[in-house]
């Protein structure tokens, strides 16, 4: 049953590109009906002492990695990765070990925990880059999409909008033997991937759940797979997501196989367009940056994960100048806080460029940079997932958060500095209510649809089962 038409009246409203005082957000049938005067027929809901802002989007998430939070922040003394440099690749082996342990119920419990944490942090939509397809022995489940359905069920229980990005994974790498740790990810053929996309389109897609095609990377997919999936994404109007140049070794392998960079290989395969999201895009040549910009690609930066894994810094300033768009992701879900992703995107550039306000669009406005970063975290994410909205303009889905202007981290904010104060200083405790498609996911800091105790206890039990 839908929430009846309502006009929300906060102290401050960031909608349709402007921060306004005393304006109402009218919501009818899950969409923004009007901004300003309350729409006729809407029940008024006064939200005193609050600001309403467009919902945040984690455009790149691996929900199951929530299960290894805190378990990889050390140098290995024995076991997997022993003696190896404590780099991305050693972390990856530890992550694979977790991936091999999760059964469908475990995945549900872990994903629901991650999505619950997202909702509490003001996230309204998530792009789940889903590659945990098969059973722990590497055999397809009786229902080939069993694991994808667990992820979708978790998102629905929490009330998040989900774009399930169905990953295609062919191989360990060019000329490399099969890696048994990847047996749950691998597809037998690109036809299998396309069939799975078809099944998911009929079995999973609804008002809250959308799809995307996701060749994992140029390492894990041969060019022919990428070309085929790029074609399918065009034909079916699906977003196309791919990991790009996260690590130097991946770029070197690609050059050895193709004599070209990952970005160039994707372009030759017809895989770069405004429907494409290049995840990470860190180790780029000047030519790569120009190509991503010219094709209107979105780059999804995941700064807290990229920092944690020692990946490097996304050259977001150069990418914006070249014409690329930006989105943000919580990726490994080590932290779930889109404000932190937004401030880290800018902060990492300050540390490398030895300047401040690197991504400020100019014009001398106090809120220029804060506004740009909020838009990257909201509208940028929705565009990356192929979804309309993200700006709370009339017609957009009513995905928004209500933040408390009395929270210590936001107290004193005015219309002029609300956005930079939120991006650079707000704590998660300021998030009061979260609405997705006009329906509450969080009310007064507590989940609206499933008790927090249930989510947390199931997750604790699962962690005990996984790790003892
Ligand atoms: Zn990823």
GROMACS .gro file of C-alpha atoms and ligand atoms in nm:
model
  469
    1UNK     CA    1   0.000   0.000   0.000
    2UNK     CA    2   0.141   0.334  -0.106
    3UNK     CA    3   0.190   0.625   0.129
    4UNK     CA    4  -0.087   0.876   0.041
    5UNK     CA    5   0.010   1.211  -0.120
    6UNK     CA    6   0.221   1.420   0.115
    7UNK     CA    7   0.389   1.760   0.121
    8UNK     CA    8   0.705   1.758   0.334
    9UNK     CA    9   0.797   2.095   0.484
   10UNK     CA   10   1.154   2.101   0.619
   11UNK     CA   11   1.341   2.418   0.720
   12UNK     CA   12   1.571   2.374   0.418
   13UNK     CA   13   1.512   2.182   0.096
   14UNK     CA   14   1.772   2.105  -0.169
   15UNK     CA   15   1.564   2.019  -0.474
   16UNK     CA   16   1.571   2.095  -0.843
   17UNK     CA   17   1.919   2.246  -0.813
   18UNK     CA   18   1.850   2.507  -0.542
   19UNK     CA   19   1.854   2.519  -0.162
   20UNK     CA   20   1.532   2.686  -0.046
   21UNK     CA   21   1.391   2.785   0.292
   22UNK     CA   22   1.019   2.732   0.355
   23UNK     CA   23   0.962   2.524   0.041
   24UNK     CA   24   0.760   2.200   0.034
   25UNK     CA   25   0.846   1.875  -0.138
   26UNK     CA   26   0.519   1.727  -0.263
   27UNK     CA   27   0.524   1.352  -0.321
   28UNK     CA   28   0.251   1.167  -0.508
   29UNK     CA   29   0.270   0.799  -0.609
   30UNK     CA   30   0.638   0.773  -0.523
   31UNK     CA   31   0.744   1.071  -0.733
   32UNK     CA   32   0.813   1.438  -0.675
   33UNK     CA   33   0.495   1.616  -0.783
   34UNK     CA   34   0.607   1.972  -0.702
   35UNK     CA   35   0.877   2.177  -0.530
   36UNK     CA   36   0.775   2.501  -0.356
   37UNK     CA   37   0.403   2.546  -0.285
   38UNK     CA   38   0.245   2.226  -0.149
   39UNK     CA   39   0.051   2.038  -0.415
   40UNK     CA   40  -0.329   2.037  -0.375
   41UNK     CA   41  -0.450   1.716  -0.207
   42UNK     CA   42  -0.126   1.649  -0.019
   43UNK     CA   43  -0.130   1.605   0.359
   44UNK     CA   44   0.123   1.844   0.513
   45UNK     CA   45   0.411   1.695   0.712
   46UNK     CA   46   0.610   1.962   0.895
   47UNK     CA   47   0.973   1.853   0.945
   48UNK     CA   48   1.089   2.117   1.193
   49UNK     CA   49   1.464   2.151   1.248
   50UNK     CA   50   1.556   1.949   0.942
   51UNK     CA   51   1.686   1.971   0.588
   52UNK     CA   52   1.572   1.745   0.303
   53UNK     CA   53   1.826   1.640   0.043
   54UNK     CA   54   1.834   1.407  -0.261
   55UNK     CA   55   1.913   1.047  -0.167
   56UNK     CA   56   2.270   0.920  -0.197
   57UNK     CA   57   2.374   0.642  -0.433
   58UNK     CA   58   2.642   0.379  -0.389
   59UNK     CA   59   2.694   0.303  -0.756
   60UNK     CA   60   2.949   0.030  -0.690
   61UNK     CA   61   2.909  -0.219  -0.406
   62UNK     CA   62   3.013  -0.575  -0.329
   63UNK     CA   63   2.773  -0.635  -0.040
   64UNK     CA   64   2.927  -0.969   0.063
   65UNK     CA   65   3.259  -0.800   0.141
   66UNK     CA   66   3.091  -0.652   0.450
   67UNK     CA   67   3.177  -0.994   0.600
   68UNK     CA   68   3.554  -0.926   0.588
   69UNK     CA   69   3.545  -0.581   0.749
   70UNK     CA   70   3.826  -0.568   1.003
   71UNK     CA   71   3.970  -0.902   0.896
   72UNK     CA   72   4.225  -0.784   0.637
   73UNK     CA   73   4.384  -0.480   0.800
   74UNK     CA   74   4.708  -0.656   0.892
   75UNK     CA   75   5.012  -0.821   0.738
   76UNK     CA   76   4.966  -1.196   0.694
   77UNK     CA   77   5.194  -1.419   0.900
   78UNK     CA   78   5.065  -1.746   0.756
   79UNK     CA   79   4.795  -1.883   0.532
   80UNK     CA   80   4.692  -1.719   0.210
   81UNK     CA   81   4.919  -1.446   0.088
   82UNK     CA   82   5.194  -1.540   0.334
   83UNK     CA   83   5.523  -1.377   0.254
   84UNK     CA   84   5.362  -1.177  -0.024
   85UNK     CA   85   5.363  -0.801  -0.033
   86UNK     CA   86   5.055  -0.683   0.161
   87UNK     CA   87   4.905  -0.532  -0.154
   88UNK     CA   88   4.578  -0.547  -0.342
   89UNK     CA   89   4.645  -0.899  -0.470
   90UNK     CA   90   4.707  -1.040  -0.120
   91UNK     CA   91   4.387  -0.871  -0.001
   92UNK     CA   92   4.206  -1.026  -0.295
   93UNK     CA   93   4.305  -1.379  -0.188
   94UNK     CA   94   4.168  -1.312   0.161
   95UNK     CA   95   3.848  -1.175   0.007
   96UNK     CA   96   3.816  -1.486  -0.214
   97UNK     CA   97   3.842  -1.705   0.094
   98UNK     CA   98   3.533  -1.529   0.235
   99UNK     CA   99   3.355  -1.553  -0.099
  100UNK     CA  100   3.398  -1.932  -0.097
  101UNK     CA  101   3.225  -1.972   0.241
  102UNK     CA  102   2.894  -1.796   0.186
  103UNK     CA  103   2.582  -2.003   0.119
  104UNK     CA  104   2.265  -1.831  -0.007
  105UNK     CA  105   2.131  -1.767   0.345
  106UNK     CA  106   2.468  -1.623   0.451
  107UNK     CA  107   2.474  -1.394   0.150
  108UNK     CA  108   2.125  -1.273   0.236
  109UNK     CA  109   2.224  -1.197   0.596
  110UNK     CA  110   2.544  -1.017   0.496
  111UNK     CA  111   2.385  -0.821   0.213
  112UNK     CA  112   2.093  -0.719   0.435
  113UNK     CA  113   2.343  -0.593   0.694
  114UNK     CA  114   2.530  -0.389   0.432
  115UNK     CA  115   2.208  -0.247   0.285
  116UNK     CA  116   2.071  -0.170   0.632
  117UNK     CA  117   2.388   0.024   0.708
  118UNK     CA  118   2.355   0.204   0.375
  119UNK     CA  119   1.996   0.306   0.442
  120UNK     CA  120   2.089   0.434   0.789
  121UNK     CA  121   2.360   0.644   0.621
  122UNK     CA  122   2.120   0.808   0.374
  123UNK     CA  123   2.177   0.581   0.076
  124UNK     CA  124   1.862   0.528  -0.129
  125UNK     CA  125   1.997   0.327  -0.424
  126UNK     CA  126   2.277   0.076  -0.467
  127UNK     CA  127   2.450  -0.070  -0.771
  128UNK     CA  128   2.545  -0.420  -0.662
  129UNK     CA  129   2.830  -0.551  -0.878
  130UNK     CA  130   2.726  -0.910  -0.838
  131UNK     CA  131   2.963  -1.195  -0.925
  132UNK     CA  132   2.897  -1.458  -0.659
  133UNK     CA  133   2.696  -1.681  -0.893
  134UNK     CA  134   2.767  -2.049  -0.829
  135UNK     CA  135   2.778  -2.283  -0.531
  136UNK     CA  136   3.102  -2.320  -0.330
  137UNK     CA  137   3.212  -2.607  -0.557
  138UNK     CA  138   3.163  -2.388  -0.863
  139UNK     CA  139   2.847  -2.562  -0.987
  140UNK     CA  140   2.540  -2.360  -1.088
  141UNK     CA  141   2.260  -2.363  -0.831
  142UNK     CA  142   1.935  -2.536  -0.933
  143UNK     CA  143   1.808  -2.183  -0.989
  144UNK     CA  144   2.105  -2.028  -1.168
  145UNK     CA  145   2.017  -1.687  -1.025
  146UNK     CA  146   1.973  -1.803  -0.665
  147UNK     CA  147   2.244  -1.573  -0.530
  148UNK     CA  148   2.126  -1.268  -0.728
  149UNK     CA  149   1.779  -1.326  -0.587
  150UNK     CA  150   1.916  -1.328  -0.230
  151UNK     CA  151   2.076  -0.989  -0.294
  152UNK     CA  152   1.750  -0.854  -0.436
  153UNK     CA  153   1.550  -0.993  -0.141
  154UNK     CA  154   1.791  -0.823   0.101
  155UNK     CA  155   1.754  -0.486  -0.072
  156UNK     CA  156   1.376  -0.518  -0.079
  157UNK     CA  157   1.355  -0.602   0.292
  158UNK     CA  158   1.555  -0.292   0.376
  159UNK     CA  159   1.368  -0.077   0.122
  160UNK     CA  160   1.661   0.025  -0.097
  161UNK     CA  161   1.643   0.072  -0.472
  162UNK     CA  162   1.870  -0.189  -0.631
  163UNK     CA  163   2.046  -0.202  -0.967
  164UNK     CA  164   2.173  -0.558  -0.995
  165UNK     CA  165   2.482  -0.537  -1.212
  166UNK     CA  166   2.515  -0.893  -1.341
  167UNK     CA  167   2.887  -0.959  -1.371
  168UNK     CA  168   3.042  -1.171  -1.646
  169UNK     CA  169   3.364  -1.347  -1.545
  170UNK     CA  170   3.549  -1.567  -1.794
  171UNK     CA  171   3.902  -1.623  -1.671
  172UNK     CA  172   4.179  -1.547  -1.421
  173UNK     CA  173   4.361  -1.346  -1.685
  174UNK     CA  174   4.506  -1.372  -2.034
  175UNK     CA  175   4.722  -1.686  -2.061
  176UNK     CA  176   4.677  -1.768  -1.691
  177UNK     CA  177   4.559  -2.108  -1.564
  178UNK     CA  178   4.218  -2.124  -1.399
  179UNK     CA  179   4.224  -1.993  -1.043
  180UNK     CA  180   4.016  -2.235  -0.830
  181UNK     CA  181   3.939  -1.948  -0.590
  182UNK     CA  182   3.737  -1.787  -0.871
  183UNK     CA  183   3.516  -2.092  -0.934
  184UNK     CA  184   3.202  -1.928  -0.796
  185UNK     CA  185   3.232  -1.631  -1.035
  186UNK     CA  186   3.309  -1.797  -1.367
  187UNK     CA  187   3.060  -1.826  -1.651
  188UNK     CA  188   3.103  -2.101  -1.909
  189UNK     CA  189   3.024  -1.876  -2.203
  190UNK     CA  190   2.900  -1.529  -2.281
  191UNK     CA  191   2.573  -1.689  -2.398
  192UNK     CA  192   2.519  -1.806  -2.039
  193UNK     CA  193   2.560  -1.448  -1.921
  194UNK     CA  194   2.308  -1.320  -2.173
  195UNK     CA  195   2.060  -1.592  -2.073
  196UNK     CA  196   2.101  -1.494  -1.711
  197UNK     CA  197   2.036  -1.129  -1.799
  198UNK     CA  198   1.719  -1.238  -1.981
  199UNK     CA  199   1.600  -1.447  -1.686
  200UNK     CA  200   1.671  -1.168  -1.440
  201UNK     CA  201   1.488  -0.918  -1.661
  202UNK     CA  202   1.171  -1.126  -1.642
  203UNK     CA  203   1.211  -1.266  -1.288
  204UNK     CA  204   1.361  -0.981  -1.090
  205UNK     CA  205   1.298  -0.646  -1.254
  206UNK     CA  206   1.028  -0.431  -1.096
  207UNK     CA  207   0.969  -0.078  -0.973
  208UNK     CA  208   1.252  -0.111  -0.719
  209UNK     CA  209   1.493  -0.344  -0.896
  210UNK     CA  210   1.672  -0.276  -1.222
  211UNK     CA  211   1.952  -0.449  -1.409
  212UNK     CA  212   2.286  -0.377  -1.563
  213UNK     CA  213   2.544  -0.573  -1.761
  214UNK     CA  214   2.892  -0.590  -1.613
  215UNK     CA  215   3.188  -0.748  -1.787
  216UNK     CA  216   3.412  -0.771  -1.479
  217UNK     CA  217   3.728  -0.617  -1.633
  218UNK     CA  218   3.953  -0.654  -1.938
  219UNK     CA  219   4.152  -0.897  -1.724
  220UNK     CA  220   3.859  -1.129  -1.650
  221UNK     CA  221   3.680  -1.098  -1.987
  222UNK     CA  222   3.820  -1.145  -2.335
  223UNK     CA  223   3.746  -0.866  -2.583
  224UNK     CA  224   3.481  -1.076  -2.762
  225UNK     CA  225   3.277  -1.104  -2.439
  226UNK     CA  226   3.301  -0.732  -2.378
  227UNK     CA  227   3.190  -0.656  -2.733
  228UNK     CA  228   2.891  -0.889  -2.702
  229UNK     CA  229   2.782  -0.748  -2.366
  230UNK     CA  230   2.823  -0.390  -2.489
  231UNK     CA  231   2.590  -0.481  -2.777
  232UNK     CA  232   2.338  -0.643  -2.543
  233UNK     CA  233   2.343  -0.342  -2.313
  234UNK     CA  234   2.266  -0.113  -2.608
  235UNK     CA  235   1.990  -0.342  -2.737
  236UNK     CA  236   1.827  -0.373  -2.394
  237UNK     CA  237   1.902  -0.016  -2.276
  238UNK     CA  238   2.099  -0.144  -1.977
  239UNK     CA  239   2.384   0.040  -1.807
  240UNK     CA  240   2.724  -0.121  -1.860
  241UNK     CA  241   2.964  -0.132  -1.565
  242UNK     CA  242   3.326  -0.247  -1.577
  243UNK     CA  243   3.629  -0.230  -1.346
  244UNK     CA  244   3.897  -0.023  -1.522
  245UNK     CA  245   4.265   0.027  -1.438
  246UNK     CA  246   4.242  -0.015  -1.063
  247UNK     CA  247   4.596  -0.151  -1.036
  248UNK     CA  248   4.911  -0.100  -1.249
  249UNK     CA  249   4.955  -0.479  -1.293
  250UNK     CA  250   4.616  -0.500  -1.459
  251UNK     CA  251   4.715  -0.229  -1.709
  252UNK     CA  252   5.046  -0.406  -1.782
  253UNK     CA  253   4.868  -0.739  -1.843
  254UNK     CA  254   4.626  -0.568  -2.078
  255UNK     CA  255   4.908  -0.405  -2.273
  256UNK     CA  256   5.079  -0.746  -2.302
  257UNK     CA  257   4.761  -0.907  -2.437
  258UNK     CA  258   4.622  -0.630  -2.655
  259UNK     CA  259   4.903  -0.379  -2.707
  260UNK     CA  260   4.664  -0.118  -2.572
  261UNK     CA  261   4.536   0.020  -2.243
  262UNK     CA  262   4.215  -0.112  -2.084
  263UNK     CA  263   4.032   0.208  -2.184
  264UNK     CA  264   4.144   0.166  -2.547
  265UNK     CA  265   4.041  -0.201  -2.548
  266UNK     CA  266   3.696  -0.107  -2.416
  267UNK     CA  267   3.662   0.161  -2.682
  268UNK     CA  268   3.754  -0.082  -2.962
  269UNK     CA  269   3.491  -0.320  -2.826
  270UNK     CA  270   3.227  -0.047  -2.851
  271UNK     CA  271   3.195  -0.046  -2.475
  272UNK     CA  272   3.244   0.326  -2.402
  273UNK     CA  273   2.930   0.540  -2.416
  274UNK     CA  274   2.721   0.757  -2.185
  275UNK     CA  275   2.563   0.430  -2.059
  276UNK     CA  276   2.906   0.308  -1.942
  277UNK     CA  277   3.049   0.336  -1.594
  278UNK     CA  278   3.422   0.280  -1.557
  279UNK     CA  279   3.479   0.178  -1.195
  280UNK     CA  280   3.803   0.314  -1.040
  281UNK     CA  281   3.977   0.442  -1.358
  282UNK     CA  282   4.290   0.531  -1.161
  283UNK     CA  283   4.595   0.440  -1.368
  284UNK     CA  284   4.512   0.635  -1.682
  285UNK     CA  285   4.722   0.786  -1.959
  286UNK     CA  286   4.635   1.132  -2.091
  287UNK     CA  287   4.483   0.955  -2.392
  288UNK     CA  288   4.267   0.739  -2.166
  289UNK     CA  289   4.136   1.046  -1.984
  290UNK     CA  290   4.053   1.217  -2.314
  291UNK     CA  291   3.876   0.906  -2.445
  292UNK     CA  292   3.663   0.859  -2.132
  293UNK     CA  293   3.566   1.226  -2.153
  294UNK     CA  294   3.491   1.223  -2.525
  295UNK     CA  295   3.263   0.919  -2.490
  296UNK     CA  296   3.071   1.076  -2.199
  297UNK     CA  297   3.154   0.786  -1.968
  298UNK     CA  298   3.081   0.799  -1.595
  299UNK     CA  299   3.376   0.718  -1.371
  300UNK     CA  300   3.273   0.565  -1.039
  301UNK     CA  301   3.534   0.646  -0.777
  302UNK     CA  302   3.539   0.446  -0.452
  303UNK     CA  303   3.793   0.652  -0.256
  304UNK     CA  304   3.776   0.485   0.086
  305UNK     CA  305   3.823   0.141  -0.067
  306UNK     CA  306   4.088   0.267  -0.309
  307UNK     CA  307   4.273   0.411  -0.011
  308UNK     CA  308   4.231   0.093   0.192
  309UNK     CA  309   4.361  -0.128  -0.090
  310UNK     CA  310   4.651   0.096  -0.187
  311UNK     CA  311   4.506   0.143  -0.538
  312UNK     CA  312   4.582   0.509  -0.599
  313UNK     CA  313   4.386   0.830  -0.659
  314UNK     CA  314   4.117   0.884  -0.924
  315UNK     CA  315   4.220   1.189  -1.133
  316UNK     CA  316   3.870   1.331  -1.101
  317UNK     CA  317   3.978   1.686  -1.188
  318UNK     CA  318   4.127   1.577  -1.521
  319UNK     CA  319   3.831   1.350  -1.595
  320UNK     CA  320   3.578   1.630  -1.534
  321UNK     CA  321   3.782   1.867  -1.749
  322UNK     CA  322   3.780   1.609  -2.029
  323UNK     CA  323   3.399   1.576  -2.013
  324UNK     CA  324   3.355   1.259  -1.808
  325UNK     CA  325   3.090   1.236  -1.536
  326UNK     CA  326   3.142   1.108  -1.182
  327UNK     CA  327   2.968   0.878  -0.936
  328UNK     CA  328   3.071   0.726  -0.603
  329UNK     CA  329   3.068   0.376  -0.460
  330UNK     CA  330   3.125   0.212  -0.124
  331UNK     CA  331   3.281  -0.087  -0.308
  332UNK     CA  332   3.428  -0.317  -0.037
  333UNK     CA  333   3.192  -0.165   0.221
  334UNK     CA  334   3.475  -0.127   0.468
  335UNK     CA  335   3.305   0.204   0.543
  336UNK     CA  336   2.949   0.286   0.444
  337UNK     CA  337   2.927   0.661   0.428
  338UNK     CA  338   2.878   0.848   0.102
  339UNK     CA  339   2.972   1.184   0.261
  340UNK     CA  340   3.306   1.029   0.345
  341UNK     CA  341   3.343   0.904  -0.015
  342UNK     CA  342   3.265   1.253  -0.146
  343UNK     CA  343   3.507   1.428   0.089
  344UNK     CA  344   3.777   1.167   0.024
  345UNK     CA  345   3.745   1.212  -0.354
  346UNK     CA  346   3.830   1.580  -0.306
  347UNK     CA  347   4.065   1.520  -0.012
  348UNK     CA  348   4.290   1.274  -0.196
  349UNK     CA  349   4.329   1.527  -0.478
  350UNK     CA  350   4.427   1.796  -0.227
  351UNK     CA  351   4.703   1.569  -0.097
  352UNK     CA  352   4.838   1.493  -0.445
  353UNK     CA  353   4.785   1.837  -0.607
  354UNK     CA  354   4.889   2.037  -0.294
  355UNK     CA  355   4.589   2.264  -0.347
  356UNK     CA  356   4.246   2.317  -0.195
  357UNK     CA  357   3.899   2.300  -0.350
  358UNK     CA  358   4.037   2.110  -0.650
  359UNK     CA  359   3.695   2.006  -0.785
  360UNK     CA  360   3.529   2.346  -0.730
  361UNK     CA  361   3.352   2.437  -1.055
  362UNK     CA  362   3.448   2.804  -1.006
  363UNK     CA  363   3.232   3.111  -0.968
  364UNK     CA  364   3.331   3.186  -0.609
  365UNK     CA  365   3.017   3.043  -0.449
  366UNK     CA  366   3.049   2.918  -0.091
  367UNK     CA  367   2.849   2.610  -0.182
  368UNK     CA  368   2.990   2.549  -0.533
  369UNK     CA  369   3.212   2.254  -0.438
  370UNK     CA  370   2.971   2.109  -0.180
  371UNK     CA  371   2.690   2.119  -0.434
  372UNK     CA  372   2.902   1.954  -0.702
  373UNK     CA  373   3.005   1.674  -0.466
  374UNK     CA  374   2.650   1.616  -0.340
  375UNK     CA  375   2.532   1.599  -0.703
  376UNK     CA  376   2.804   1.344  -0.784
  377UNK     CA  377   2.687   1.133  -0.487
  378UNK     CA  378   2.319   1.157  -0.581
  379UNK     CA  379   2.234   1.243  -0.944
  380UNK     CA  380   2.571   1.112  -1.067
  381UNK     CA  381   2.499   0.775  -0.909
  382UNK     CA  382   2.146   0.751  -1.047
  383UNK     CA  383   2.271   0.831  -1.399
  384UNK     CA  384   2.544   0.569  -1.361
  385UNK     CA  385   2.279   0.306  -1.277
  386UNK     CA  386   2.065   0.410  -1.574
  387UNK     CA  387   1.796   0.547  -1.342
  388UNK     CA  388   1.613   0.880  -1.366
  389UNK     CA  389   1.631   1.133  -1.086
  390UNK     CA  390   1.872   1.217  -0.810
  391UNK     CA  391   1.788   1.589  -0.799
  392UNK     CA  392   1.434   1.588  -0.650
  393UNK     CA  393   1.308   1.778  -0.955
  394UNK     CA  394   0.939   1.735  -1.040
  395UNK     CA  395   0.893   1.389  -1.194
  396UNK     CA  396   1.197   1.239  -1.019
  397UNK     CA  397   1.153   0.938  -0.792
  398UNK     CA  398   1.098   1.061  -0.434
  399UNK     CA  399   1.428   0.924  -0.300
  400UNK     CA  400   1.544   1.157  -0.024
  401UNK     CA  401   1.689   1.189   0.322
  402UNK     CA  402   1.589   1.408   0.612
  403UNK     CA  403   1.882   1.531   0.819
  404UNK     CA  404   1.864   1.694   1.160
  405UNK     CA  405   1.994   2.052   1.174
  406UNK     CA  406   2.026   2.000   1.552
  407UNK     CA  407   2.284   1.724   1.511
  408UNK     CA  408   2.616   1.846   1.655
  409UNK     CA  409   2.787   1.786   1.320
  410UNK     CA  410   2.543   2.006   1.128
  411UNK     CA  411   2.428   2.263   1.386
  412UNK     CA  412   2.438   2.621   1.261
  413UNK     CA  413   2.420   2.536   0.893
  414UNK     CA  414   2.230   2.785   0.677
  415UNK     CA  415   2.091   2.764   0.327
  416UNK     CA  416   2.416   2.906   0.194
  417UNK     CA  417   2.652   2.654   0.353
  418UNK     CA  418   2.426   2.351   0.402
  419UNK     CA  419   2.578   2.144   0.121
  420UNK     CA  420   2.948   2.199   0.198
  421UNK     CA  421   2.875   2.159   0.572
  422UNK     CA  422   2.703   1.829   0.498
  423UNK     CA  423   2.965   1.696   0.257
  424UNK     CA  424   3.267   1.800   0.462
  425UNK     CA  425   3.144   1.773   0.818
  426UNK     CA  426   2.823   1.578   0.861
  427UNK     CA  427   2.822   1.262   1.072
  428UNK     CA  428   2.595   0.967   1.007
  429UNK     CA  429   2.406   1.051   1.327
  430UNK     CA  430   2.246   1.348   1.146
  431UNK     CA  431   2.048   1.120   0.916
  432UNK     CA  432   1.696   1.099   1.060
  433UNK     CA  433   1.462   0.965   0.791
  434UNK     CA  434   1.519   0.807   0.451
  435UNK     CA  435   1.254   0.764   0.182
  436UNK     CA  436   1.282   0.557  -0.135
  437UNK     CA  437   1.011   0.604  -0.397
  438UNK     CA  438   0.813   0.795  -0.136
  439UNK     CA  439   0.815   0.499   0.105
  440UNK     CA  440   1.005   0.516   0.436
  441UNK     CA  441   1.316   0.296   0.472
  442UNK     CA  442   1.439   0.473   0.789
  443UNK     CA  443   1.233   0.677   1.039
  444UNK     CA  444   1.388   0.862   1.334
  445UNK     CA  445   1.716   0.677   1.278
  446UNK     CA  446   1.558   0.330   1.289
  447UNK     CA  447   1.474   0.102   0.997
  448UNK     CA  448   1.109   0.126   0.897
  449UNK     CA  449   1.061  -0.218   0.745
  450UNK     CA  450   1.263  -0.475   0.938
  451UNK     CA  451   1.379  -0.445   1.302
  452UNK     CA  452   1.746  -0.352   1.339
  453UNK     CA  453   1.785  -0.624   1.606
  454UNK     CA  454   1.687  -0.891   1.353
  455UNK     CA  455   1.929  -0.764   1.088
  456UNK     CA  456   2.217  -0.734   1.333
  457UNK     CA  457   2.157  -1.063   1.516
  458UNK     CA  458   2.134  -1.262   1.191
  459UNK     CA  459   2.454  -1.098   1.072
  460UNK     CA  460   2.632  -1.176   1.400
  461UNK     CA  461   2.524  -1.539   1.376
  462UNK     CA  462   2.648  -1.554   1.017
  463UNK     CA  463   2.984  -1.403   1.110
  464UNK     CA  464   3.024  -1.660   1.388
  465UNK     CA  465   2.942  -1.936   1.142
  466UNK     CA  466   3.189  -1.800   0.885
  467UNK     CA  467   3.480  -1.720   1.110
  468UNK     CA  468   3.417  -1.910   1.438
  469LIG    ZN1  469   3.460  -0.363  -0.741
   0.00000   0.00000   0.00000
